[in-house]
PDB file of C-alpha atoms in Angstrom:
ATOM      1  CA  MET A 526     197.802 127.389 149.405  1.00 61.00           C
ATOM      2  CA  LEU A 527     194.647 127.446 147.298  1.00 64.00           C
ATOM      3  CA  ASP A 528     194.272 123.651 147.265  1.00 67.00           C
ATOM      4  CA  GLU A 529     191.965 121.891 149.694  1.00 62.00           C
ATOM      5  CA  PRO A 530     193.644 121.154 153.039  1.00 56.00           C
ATOM      6  CA  LEU A 531     193.780 117.358 152.825  1.00 56.00           C
ATOM      7  CA  THR A 532     196.522 116.300 155.192  1.00 54.00           C
ATOM      8  CA  SER A 533     195.706 114.208 158.207  1.00 60.00           C
ATOM      9  CA  SER A 534     196.829 116.990 160.530  1.00 74.00           C
ATOM     10  CA  SER A 535     194.177 119.657 160.117  1.00 83.00           C
ATOM     11  CA  GLU A 536     195.704 121.874 162.764  1.00 88.00           C
ATOM     12  CA  ALA A 537     199.156 121.926 161.166  1.00 89.00           C
ATOM     13  CA  THR A 538     197.676 122.646 157.745  1.00 88.00           C
ATOM     14  CA  ILE A 539     195.426 125.401 159.073  1.00 91.00           C
ATOM     15  CA  LEU A 540     198.272 127.070 160.937  1.00 92.00           C
ATOM     16  CA  ALA A 541     200.584 126.886 157.918  1.00 93.00           C
ATOM     17  CA  ARG A 542     197.952 128.391 155.634  1.00 93.00           C
ATOM     18  CA  THR A 543     197.259 131.157 158.125  1.00 95.00           C
ATOM     19  CA  TYR A 544     200.952 131.870 158.656  1.00 96.00           C
ATOM     20  CA  PHE A 545     201.506 132.410 154.931  1.00 96.00           C
ATOM     21  CA  MET A 546     198.121 133.980 154.132  1.00 97.00           C
ATOM     22  CA  GLY A 547     199.641 137.458 154.098  1.00 96.00           C
ATOM     23  CA  LEU A 548     201.702 136.454 151.057  1.00 97.00           C
ATOM     24  CA  LEU A 549     198.545 135.900 149.009  1.00 97.00           C
ATOM     25  CA  GLU A 550     196.798 138.576 147.030  1.00 97.00           C
ATOM     26  CA  ALA A 551     194.115 140.188 149.191  1.00 97.00           C
ATOM     27  CA  GLU A 552     191.317 138.844 146.981  1.00 98.00           C
ATOM     28  CA  GLU A 553     192.582 135.239 147.394  1.00 97.00           C
ATOM     29  CA  ARG A 554     192.619 135.311 151.193  1.00 97.00           C
ATOM     30  CA  PRO A 555     188.867 134.870 151.755  1.00 98.00           C
ATOM     31  CA  THR A 556     188.910 131.751 149.551  1.00 96.00           C
ATOM     32  CA  VAL A 557     191.649 130.187 151.649  1.00 96.00           C
ATOM     33  CA  ALA A 558     189.971 131.285 154.883  1.00 97.00           C
ATOM     34  CA  ASN A 559     186.667 129.742 153.785  1.00 96.00           C
ATOM     35  CA  ARG A 560     188.396 126.452 152.962  1.00 94.00           C
ATOM     36  CA  VAL A 561     189.990 126.482 156.395  1.00 95.00           C
ATOM     37  CA  ARG A 562     186.576 127.020 157.999  1.00 96.00           C
ATOM     38  CA  GLU A 563     185.052 124.259 155.862  1.00 95.00           C
ATOM     39  CA  ARG A 564     187.741 121.822 157.007  1.00 93.00           C
ATOM     40  CA  ILE A 565     187.221 122.739 160.657  1.00 96.00           C
ATOM     41  CA  ARG A 566     183.442 122.331 160.276  1.00 97.00           C
ATOM     42  CA  ALA A 567     183.848 118.964 158.535  1.00 95.00           C
ATOM     43  CA  ASP A 568     186.187 117.672 161.242  1.00 94.00           C
ATOM     44  CA  LEU A 569     183.826 118.929 163.931  1.00 97.00           C
ATOM     45  CA  ALA A 570     180.816 117.326 162.222  1.00 98.00           C
ATOM     46  CA  ARG A 571     182.573 113.927 162.194  1.00 97.00           C
ATOM     47  CA  LEU A 572     183.236 114.210 165.910  1.00 98.00           C
ATOM     48  CA  GLU A 573     179.655 115.298 166.605  1.00 98.00           C
ATOM     49  CA  GLU A 574     178.382 112.258 164.673  1.00 98.00           C
ATOM     50  CA  LEU A 575     180.594 110.043 166.794  1.00 97.00           C
ATOM     51  CA  LYS A 576     179.342 111.699 169.982  1.00 98.00           C
ATOM     52  CA  ALA A 577     175.750 111.015 168.906  1.00 98.00           C
ATOM     53  CA  GLN A 578     176.605 107.306 168.670  1.00 97.00           C
ATOM     54  CA  VAL A 579     178.191 107.102 172.120  1.00 95.00           C
ATOM     55  CA  PRO A 580     174.949 106.219 173.952  1.00 94.00           C
ATOM     56  CA  THR A 581     174.626 103.112 171.760  1.00 95.00           C
ATOM     57  CA  PHE A 582     178.083 101.784 172.605  1.00 94.00           C
ATOM     58  CA  ILE A 583     178.320  98.837 174.932  1.00 95.00           C
ATOM     59  CA  VAL A 584     181.428  99.009 177.078  1.00 96.00           C
ATOM     60  CA  PRO A 585     182.731  95.542 177.870  1.00 96.00           C
ATOM     61  CA  GLU A 586     183.176  94.738 181.524  1.00 97.00           C
ATOM     62  CA  GLY A 587     186.610  95.698 182.744  1.00 97.00           C
ATOM     63  CA  LEU A 588     187.102  98.372 180.086  1.00 97.00           C
ATOM     64  CA  GLU A 589     185.151 101.152 181.774  1.00 96.00           C
ATOM     65  CA  ASP A 590     188.323 103.108 182.545  1.00 97.00           C
ATOM     66  CA  VAL A 591     189.460 102.816 178.935  1.00 97.00           C
ATOM     67  CA  ALA A 592     186.077 104.053 177.705  1.00 96.00           C
ATOM     68  CA  GLU A 593     186.171 106.958 180.155  1.00 97.00           C
ATOM     69  CA  TYR A 594     189.426 108.269 178.689  1.00 97.00           C
ATOM     70  CA  GLN A 595     188.321 107.608 175.134  1.00 97.00           C
ATOM     71  CA  LEU A 596     185.230 109.719 175.803  1.00 97.00           C
ATOM     72  CA  ALA A 597     187.424 112.407 177.368  1.00 98.00           C
ATOM     73  CA  THR A 598     189.493 112.413 174.169  1.00 97.00           C
ATOM     74  CA  LEU A 599     186.344 112.875 172.110  1.00 98.00           C
ATOM     75  CA  GLN A 600     185.273 115.760 174.351  1.00 98.00           C
ATOM     76  CA  TYR A 601     188.700 117.344 173.866  1.00 97.00           C
ATOM     77  CA  GLY A 602     188.365 117.049 170.099  1.00 96.00           C
ATOM     78  CA  LEU A 603     184.927 118.669 170.174  1.00 98.00           C
ATOM     79  CA  ALA A 604     186.120 121.528 172.374  1.00 98.00           C
ATOM     80  CA  SER A 605     189.205 122.002 170.216  1.00 96.00           C
ATOM     81  CA  GLY A 606     187.131 122.095 167.039  1.00 96.00           C
ATOM     82  CA  ARG A 607     184.710 124.634 168.450  1.00 98.00           C
ATOM     83  CA  THR A 608     187.596 126.785 169.626  1.00 97.00           C
ATOM     84  CA  ALA A 609     189.303 126.533 166.228  1.00 96.00           C
ATOM     85  CA  LEU A 610     186.124 127.623 164.457  1.00 97.00           C
ATOM     86  CA  ALA A 611     185.672 130.607 166.781  1.00 98.00           C
ATOM     87  CA  TRP A 612     189.340 131.509 166.264  1.00 97.00           C
ATOM     88  CA  ALA A 613     188.964 131.320 162.465  1.00 97.00           C
ATOM     89  CA  ASP A 614     185.869 133.510 162.571  1.00 97.00           C
ATOM     90  CA  GLU A 615     187.733 136.074 164.658  1.00 98.00           C
ATOM     91  CA  HIS A 616     191.090 136.133 162.876  1.00 97.00           C
ATOM     92  CA  LEU A 617     190.570 135.140 159.246  1.00 97.00           C
ATOM     93  CA  PRO A 618     188.946 137.231 156.522  1.00 96.00           C
TER      94      PRO A 618
END
């Protein structure tokens, strides 16, 4: 629980750590909560960097529909990350 959340599925790791956080000593909980927030912020920063690059992408002819849904996926990731950070700020110590 006190290790860095390193798995590829941030959401699953965050939820597992939160689920079991009550088993930790009270003084350990803020450390875990801060690591959770750091992971969310890092994931969100990577997506924001990608979003900043989007205007430079050249979409090959015929792949406009593909690019549209790829951009929608990026927007989902950004919204999800922002929501996760707000949730962590509200519910974690």
